[in-house]
Amino acid sequence: MITLGIETSCDETAVALIENGRKILSNVVSSQQKMHAQYFGVVPELASRAHLENINYVFEKAVTDAGFTLVDLHKKDVVSAISVTAGPGLMGSLLLGWTFANTISYLYKKPLVPVNHLEGHIFGILLEHPQLKPPFLSLIVSGGHTELVLVKNFGSYKVLGKTRDDAAGEAFDKVAKLLNLTYPGGPVIEKSARGGNASAVKFTRPYLWENWDFSFSGLKTAVVYYVRDNAAKIAKDKTHVNDICASFQSAVVDTLVDKTIEAAKKFKMKNVVIGGGVTANGFLKDTFISRGKANKIHVYVPSRGLCTDNAAMIASVGYYKYKSAKAYKISKFKKYPDPNMELEDWNV
Ligand code: KG4
Ligand code: ZN
């Protein structure tokens, strides 16, 4: 069974075709990063307009990359369902993908399956590790989210903790801006950190051990104060920015990894899946894998292109949801996009 996925929740316009939830037939992503870089963040109005400009081309390319023509889509077995990100995300961006998905669903007479973006980041890993099955523990770390989730089954979740303020990726982006680096902040901080000493600045790890929540705004403020109080040193020695990046990155990574591994131990999870843009960070990935090994926990990390936003992960979740919807009734799914959508159970 082939599902087509559409993702437009933030600044990537993406369409993909997936077979049986796990095999990628095509995966096209058009990123708007360059356009937003000049503003040091995503400008929602510009994002919606760019989605409108890109979506037709991205859709057509995904269909042809998979070996089909647009006319083929009228056939029943070429694409059984169309899945689309219904939230969370930017309302204008979501609406664009939503309207496009509704239109082709009507045109080609295919059922529409709304998908939660966070579920995409949780299950995107199945595209590369098809043998993996729930239950497992998942950490989603992106520009908008930091969530620790117990994945009991497809469509069955217990959210253990969330960020109380800045998401991990947001903290990377804000610290990069503060250090006069470029947007998005994650990749540039990672690169700069490679030339720095992670022990140079002693930033406190915001562990909040009393629960499974996260908080990165205090760490970000600590960087603000450090830069303010050491302006002369930074001006004299430009390489000190590398030390700040390495020390900040290390504090974020320790917090994410240590808390997640502790949660895996507490809830007796042998498998941990991490997903979202921040997991493209090589230092985070290596630290997760080595601390996981030391605790006999297998940590699964998507390859770079599947960490950041893409539609393959949406088409994959669409497959499981559609199969479940056949059994349970597709009509109970939301019929409109929701910018603040929470993870909710559908496999009950
Ligand atoms: O999942 P994603 O593509 O979009 C959202 O759903 O937010 O994540 C984007 C976030 C940005 O904040 C970006 O700075 C961060 O992921 N990111 C990284 C790296 N690459 C992207 N953070 C740390 N290290 C990286 N290498
Ligand atoms: Zn995302």
PDB file of C-alpha atoms and ligand atoms in Angstrom, residues 117 121 142 309, ligand 2:
ATOM      1  CA  HIS A 117       4.040  16.327  13.170  1.00  0.00           C
ATOM      2  CA  HIS A 121       9.531  12.627  14.285  1.00  0.00           C
ATOM      3  CA  SER A 142      13.437  20.366  17.328  1.00  0.00           C
ATOM      4  CA  ASP A 309      11.412  18.101   8.688  1.00  0.00           C
TER       5      ASP A 309
HETATM    6 ZN    ZN B   2       9.983  19.077  13.062  1.00  0.00          ZN
END
